[in-house]
């Protein structure tokens, strides 16, 4: 019944099922329903604890229908067929107590609820709109940073990415999915790596390309927040030093760009426009990268 919600508080336009975003959902659904109990929406709805399997990194301004499409596509890819476990995705709007957000205002980002949720999760799902808006939000950048620096081996957080186009939702996975790993272990036949490549060909290159030029010193704390306190605090955490100059973030800029370049490299090769997309340059400038493993033996040959 979102048509009964009135006007969007930012655009001042009527809310519809197509345009409703998390700002609208929070204003017209979450806040009213949780006011009396002063609880999180998940506490209002769930009958038992909901430890997260995946952590959603996103911004609130994307249409909720696209957000749901991304999660559904990711769940379809990542969860093993026939699994009896219902995966839980941590979404800040539903997991935090929106009437008590002052309790979240601690100086150390690692003491906030989202960080604690990430420690319980398998990985992070970065949900991008066509403008890759989360890359302009400091909290999203920090969540990606935590995933990138979470460790190695089995302790490392996976970092998947999802977006939508007119054709539906598309997902880039950090490594092979469980079904693809099973296929990869089979002798002969179509291998899992090839399936992954063709599956990810539908991911829009323009979204990945927007990730090649992150600029941490210009990112926002939130849609209407120009306060530098949180921004400086997070940048200090990311760089490991006191940041007197917000523009002094080249290492993290290049590391983020390298992540997107690695994701788009094979796709660019398949499309025949590797140099045009700037992926090689981004990887070259990622000086924190210790290695880059590529296997293009499964790519179709180009005669002539």
Short mmCIF file of C-alpha atoms in Angstrom, two decimals:
data_model
loop_
_atom_site.label_atom_id
_atom_site.label_comp_id
_atom_site.label_asym_id
_atom_site.label_seq_id
_atom_site.Cartn_x
_atom_site.Cartn_y
_atom_site.Cartn_z
CA UNK A 1 0.00 0.00 0.00
CA UNK A 2 2.91 2.36 -0.63
CA UNK A 3 0.61 4.51 -2.80
CA UNK A 4 -0.96 5.59 0.51
CA UNK A 5 2.35 6.75 1.95
CA UNK A 6 2.22 10.27 0.52
CA UNK A 7 5.22 12.04 -0.98
CA UNK A 8 8.86 11.05 -1.05
CA UNK A 9 10.62 13.34 1.45
CA UNK A 10 13.46 14.08 -0.98
CA UNK A 11 11.85 14.23 -4.42
CA UNK A 12 8.42 15.40 -3.16
CA UNK A 13 6.85 13.05 -5.69
CA UNK A 14 4.19 10.40 -5.01
CA UNK A 15 5.62 7.10 -3.82
CA UNK A 16 4.87 3.99 -5.88
CA UNK A 17 5.89 0.33 -5.76
CA UNK A 18 8.38 1.13 -8.54
CA UNK A 19 10.03 4.12 -6.89
CA UNK A 20 9.79 3.36 -3.14
CA UNK A 21 13.23 3.24 -1.53
CA UNK A 22 14.50 2.53 1.97
CA UNK A 23 14.09 6.15 3.01
CA UNK A 24 10.39 5.76 2.21
CA UNK A 25 10.15 2.33 3.86
CA UNK A 26 11.83 3.68 6.98
CA UNK A 27 9.56 6.74 7.17
CA UNK A 28 6.25 5.04 6.48
CA UNK A 29 6.74 1.47 7.71
CA UNK A 30 9.73 0.87 9.98
CA UNK A 31 9.50 3.95 12.19
CA UNK A 32 5.73 3.77 12.88
CA UNK A 33 5.66 0.01 13.49
CA UNK A 34 8.61 0.01 15.90
CA UNK A 35 7.80 3.20 17.82
CA UNK A 36 5.96 1.69 20.79
CA UNK A 37 8.45 -1.12 21.42
CA UNK A 38 11.50 0.95 20.42
CA UNK A 39 12.84 -2.09 18.63
CA UNK A 40 14.44 -2.95 15.33
CA UNK A 41 12.10 -4.05 12.56
CA UNK A 42 13.65 -7.52 12.59
CA UNK A 43 12.85 -7.75 16.31
CA UNK A 44 9.30 -6.71 15.53
CA UNK A 45 8.88 -9.40 12.86
CA UNK A 46 11.09 -12.35 13.82
CA UNK A 47 10.36 -14.98 16.46
CA UNK A 48 14.00 -15.95 17.02
CA UNK A 49 17.52 -14.57 16.59
CA UNK A 50 18.63 -13.91 13.02
CA UNK A 51 22.44 -14.26 12.82
CA UNK A 52 23.51 -13.00 9.38
CA UNK A 53 24.99 -15.10 6.61
CA UNK A 54 25.58 -12.13 4.31
CA UNK A 55 26.00 -8.44 5.03
CA UNK A 56 24.37 -5.98 2.60
CA UNK A 57 26.41 -2.91 1.70
CA UNK A 58 24.18 -0.44 -0.12
CA UNK A 59 22.61 3.01 -0.07
CA UNK A 60 19.05 3.81 0.90
CA UNK A 61 18.08 5.75 -2.22
CA UNK A 62 17.85 2.81 -4.62
CA UNK A 63 14.33 1.52 -5.37
CA UNK A 64 13.55 -1.27 -2.94
CA UNK A 65 12.36 -3.48 -5.79
CA UNK A 66 15.87 -3.42 -7.31
CA UNK A 67 17.38 -4.10 -3.90
CA UNK A 68 15.18 -7.18 -3.52
CA UNK A 69 15.98 -8.38 -7.05
CA UNK A 70 19.69 -8.26 -6.23
CA UNK A 71 19.30 -10.26 -3.03
CA UNK A 72 17.08 -12.85 -4.73
CA UNK A 73 19.59 -13.30 -7.57
CA UNK A 74 22.47 -13.57 -5.10
CA UNK A 75 20.60 -16.11 -2.96
CA UNK A 76 19.83 -18.19 -6.06
CA UNK A 77 23.52 -18.28 -6.97
CA UNK A 78 25.13 -18.70 -3.59
CA UNK A 79 22.83 -21.02 -1.66
CA UNK A 80 23.21 -24.69 -2.39
CA UNK A 81 20.10 -26.27 -3.97
CA UNK A 82 18.12 -28.26 -1.42
CA UNK A 83 19.70 -26.51 1.57
CA UNK A 84 17.50 -26.57 4.67
CA UNK A 85 19.13 -23.42 6.05
CA UNK A 86 17.33 -20.16 5.33
CA UNK A 87 19.99 -17.56 4.72
CA UNK A 88 19.74 -14.24 6.51
CA UNK A 89 20.89 -10.97 4.96
CA UNK A 90 21.81 -8.15 7.35
CA UNK A 91 20.26 -4.85 6.25
CA UNK A 92 20.90 -1.86 8.49
CA UNK A 93 17.47 -0.30 8.05
CA UNK A 94 15.80 -3.42 9.42
CA UNK A 95 18.49 -4.54 11.87
CA UNK A 96 19.12 -1.28 13.76
CA UNK A 97 16.74 0.32 16.24
CA UNK A 98 15.85 3.41 14.26
CA UNK A 99 14.48 5.24 17.32
CA UNK A 100 17.72 4.71 19.26
CA UNK A 101 20.42 5.46 16.70
CA UNK A 102 22.23 7.69 19.20
CA UNK A 103 23.46 4.47 20.79
CA UNK A 104 25.37 3.82 17.56
CA UNK A 105 27.31 7.09 17.76
CA UNK A 106 30.59 5.74 19.10
CA UNK A 107 33.93 7.05 17.91
CA UNK A 108 35.41 3.73 16.85
CA UNK A 109 33.61 2.37 13.74
CA UNK A 110 34.62 -1.15 14.82
CA UNK A 111 32.29 -0.82 17.83
CA UNK A 112 29.17 -0.21 15.76
CA UNK A 113 26.55 -2.83 15.06
CA UNK A 114 27.32 -3.19 11.36
CA UNK A 115 30.93 -4.15 12.11
CA UNK A 116 29.83 -6.76 14.61
CA UNK A 117 27.37 -8.15 12.07
CA UNK A 118 30.15 -8.45 9.50
CA UNK A 119 32.16 -10.60 11.89
CA UNK A 120 29.34 -13.17 11.83
CA UNK A 121 28.81 -13.16 8.08
CA UNK A 122 30.19 -15.27 5.25
CA UNK A 123 30.70 -12.18 3.16
CA UNK A 124 29.56 -8.78 1.97
CA UNK A 125 27.11 -8.19 -0.85
CA UNK A 126 27.81 -4.78 -2.38
CA UNK A 127 24.63 -3.63 -4.13
CA UNK A 128 25.26 -0.97 -6.77
CA UNK A 129 22.85 1.17 -8.69
CA UNK A 130 23.70 2.32 -12.23
CA UNK A 131 25.64 5.27 -10.82
CA UNK A 132 27.51 3.12 -8.28
CA UNK A 133 26.28 5.52 -5.60
CA UNK A 134 27.54 3.42 -2.64
CA UNK A 135 31.07 4.35 -3.75
CA UNK A 136 30.24 7.95 -2.83
CA UNK A 137 29.15 7.00 0.73
CA UNK A 138 31.87 6.77 3.37
CA UNK A 139 30.12 4.06 5.39
CA UNK A 140 29.81 1.85 2.30
CA UNK A 141 33.48 2.44 1.50
CA UNK A 142 34.40 1.42 5.03
CA UNK A 143 32.34 -1.76 4.80
CA UNK A 144 34.11 -2.67 1.55
CA UNK A 145 37.44 -1.88 3.22
CA UNK A 146 36.63 -4.25 6.09
CA UNK A 147 35.85 -7.00 3.59
CA UNK A 148 39.07 -6.38 1.64
CA UNK A 149 41.21 -6.48 4.78
CA UNK A 150 39.38 -9.22 6.67
CA UNK A 151 42.18 -11.76 6.52
CA UNK A 152 43.04 -14.71 4.34
CA UNK A 153 41.93 -18.26 3.73
CA UNK A 154 38.73 -19.42 5.39
CA UNK A 155 38.62 -16.34 7.65
CA UNK A 156 38.41 -13.93 4.72
CA UNK A 157 35.10 -12.26 4.04
CA UNK A 158 33.83 -12.82 0.51
CA UNK A 159 32.95 -9.69 -1.44
CA UNK A 160 30.23 -10.11 -4.08
CA UNK A 161 28.66 -7.35 -6.16
CA UNK A 162 25.16 -7.05 -7.60
CA UNK A 163 23.29 -4.55 -9.74
CA UNK A 164 20.21 -4.38 -11.92
CA UNK A 165 19.49 -3.49 -15.53
CA UNK A 166 16.31 -3.60 -17.57
CA UNK A 167 17.00 -7.34 -18.00
CA UNK A 168 17.04 -8.05 -14.25
CA UNK A 169 19.68 -8.52 -11.56
CA UNK A 170 23.30 -9.46 -12.23
CA UNK A 171 25.88 -10.73 -9.75
CA UNK A 172 29.67 -10.88 -9.66
CA UNK A 173 30.91 -13.47 -7.17
CA UNK A 174 34.16 -13.54 -5.27
CA UNK A 175 35.37 -16.86 -6.63
CA UNK A 176 33.17 -19.73 -7.74
CA UNK A 177 29.78 -20.51 -6.24
CA UNK A 178 29.34 -23.91 -4.56
CA UNK A 179 27.58 -25.43 -7.62
CA UNK A 180 30.36 -24.08 -9.87
CA UNK A 181 32.99 -25.57 -7.59
CA UNK A 182 31.28 -28.95 -7.87
CA UNK A 183 31.35 -28.72 -11.65
CA UNK A 184 34.97 -27.56 -11.55
CA UNK A 185 35.96 -30.76 -9.76
CA UNK A 186 34.39 -33.01 -12.38
CA UNK A 187 36.78 -34.57 -14.91
CA UNK A 188 36.19 -33.23 -18.42
CA UNK A 189 33.09 -31.39 -19.61
CA UNK A 190 32.25 -27.75 -19.05
CA UNK A 191 34.22 -26.34 -16.11
CA UNK A 192 32.90 -24.09 -13.38
CA UNK A 193 35.23 -21.22 -14.24
CA UNK A 194 33.81 -21.00 -17.73
CA UNK A 195 30.28 -20.97 -16.34
CA UNK A 196 31.22 -18.13 -14.01
CA UNK A 197 32.70 -16.12 -16.87
CA UNK A 198 29.63 -16.42 -19.06
CA UNK A 199 27.31 -15.77 -16.11
CA UNK A 200 29.11 -12.54 -15.31
CA UNK A 201 29.21 -11.29 -18.89
CA UNK A 202 25.77 -9.74 -18.31
CA UNK A 203 27.09 -7.48 -15.53
CA UNK A 204 27.12 -3.94 -16.99
CA UNK A 205 30.62 -2.72 -17.75
CA UNK A 206 29.63 0.90 -17.11
CA UNK A 207 28.97 0.11 -13.45
CA UNK A 208 32.38 -1.51 -13.05
CA UNK A 209 33.99 1.38 -14.87
CA UNK A 210 32.60 3.82 -12.31
CA UNK A 211 34.58 1.95 -9.68
CA UNK A 212 37.89 2.72 -11.41
CA UNK A 213 38.02 6.30 -10.15
CA UNK A 214 36.99 6.32 -6.48
CA UNK A 215 37.66 9.56 -4.62
CA UNK A 216 37.53 9.00 -0.89
CA UNK A 217 38.14 12.64 0.01
CA UNK A 218 34.85 13.66 -1.63
CA UNK A 219 32.58 10.90 -0.32
CA UNK A 220 29.55 11.78 1.78
CA UNK A 221 28.61 10.51 5.21
CA UNK A 222 24.94 10.34 4.24
CA UNK A 223 22.47 11.94 1.88
CA UNK A 224 22.05 15.10 3.92
CA UNK A 225 25.13 15.10 6.12
CA UNK A 226 28.08 17.37 5.40
CA UNK A 227 29.71 16.85 8.81
CA UNK A 228 33.32 15.75 8.37
CA UNK A 229 33.65 14.06 11.79
CA UNK A 230 32.59 10.58 10.71
CA UNK A 231 34.36 10.94 7.37
CA UNK A 232 37.69 11.84 8.95
CA UNK A 233 37.30 9.16 11.62
CA UNK A 234 36.68 6.46 9.02
CA UNK A 235 39.48 7.64 6.75
CA UNK A 236 41.82 7.52 9.75
CA UNK A 237 40.72 3.94 10.34
CA UNK A 238 41.22 2.98 6.71
CA UNK A 239 44.64 4.58 6.28
CA UNK A 240 45.90 3.74 9.75
CA UNK A 241 47.08 7.30 10.37
CA UNK A 242 45.77 10.71 11.36
CA UNK A 243 44.35 12.42 8.30
CA UNK A 244 44.94 16.16 8.34
CA UNK A 245 44.41 16.25 4.58
CA UNK A 246 41.31 14.40 3.36
CA UNK A 247 42.84 14.15 -0.11
CA UNK A 248 45.68 11.97 1.18
CA UNK A 249 43.97 8.69 0.35
CA UNK A 250 45.64 7.45 -2.85
CA UNK A 251 46.40 3.98 -1.53
CA UNK A 252 42.80 3.13 -0.75
CA UNK A 253 41.57 4.78 -3.95
CA UNK A 254 43.88 2.59 -6.00
CA UNK A 255 42.99 -0.51 -4.02
CA UNK A 256 39.27 -0.02 -4.61
CA UNK A 257 39.88 0.68 -8.29
CA UNK A 258 41.98 -2.49 -8.52
CA UNK A 259 39.12 -4.53 -7.08
CA UNK A 260 36.74 -3.33 -9.79
CA UNK A 261 39.39 -3.74 -12.48
CA UNK A 262 40.01 -7.36 -11.49
CA UNK A 263 36.28 -8.04 -11.64
CA UNK A 264 35.97 -6.52 -15.10
CA UNK A 265 39.16 -7.79 -16.69
CA UNK A 266 37.96 -11.05 -18.22
CA UNK A 267 34.74 -9.39 -19.34
CA UNK A 268 36.73 -6.68 -21.09
CA UNK A 269 38.88 -9.30 -22.81
CA UNK A 270 35.79 -11.11 -24.05
CA UNK A 271 34.37 -7.83 -25.37
CA UNK A 272 37.67 -6.94 -27.06
CA UNK A 273 38.02 -3.54 -25.38
CA UNK A 274 40.48 -4.20 -22.57
CA UNK A 275 42.54 -1.04 -23.03
CA UNK A 276 39.55 1.20 -23.62
CA UNK A 277 38.04 0.37 -20.24
CA UNK A 278 41.14 1.34 -18.25
CA UNK A 279 41.29 -1.89 -16.27
CA UNK A 280 44.99 -2.49 -16.98
CA UNK A 281 45.95 0.99 -15.78
CA UNK A 282 43.89 0.57 -12.62
CA UNK A 283 45.61 -2.72 -11.81
CA UNK A 284 49.02 -1.19 -12.50
CA UNK A 285 48.33 1.60 -10.02
CA UNK A 286 47.13 -0.80 -7.30
CA UNK A 287 50.48 -0.89 -5.50
CA UNK A 288 49.10 -2.75 -2.49
CA UNK A 289 48.22 -5.74 -4.65
CA UNK A 290 50.63 -8.59 -3.97
CA UNK A 291 49.48 -10.87 -6.79
CA UNK A 292 47.09 -11.20 -9.69
CA UNK A 293 46.14 -14.67 -10.87
CA UNK A 294 44.47 -14.90 -14.28
CA UNK A 295 43.39 -17.99 -16.20
CA UNK A 296 42.23 -17.22 -19.71
CA UNK A 297 42.81 -20.67 -21.17
CA UNK A 298 39.05 -21.17 -21.32
CA UNK A 299 38.44 -18.00 -23.37
CA UNK A 300 37.47 -18.52 -27.02
CA UNK A 301 40.36 -17.98 -29.42
CA UNK A 302 40.38 -15.03 -31.78
CA UNK A 303 41.66 -15.95 -35.22
CA UNK A 304 43.23 -13.22 -37.31
#
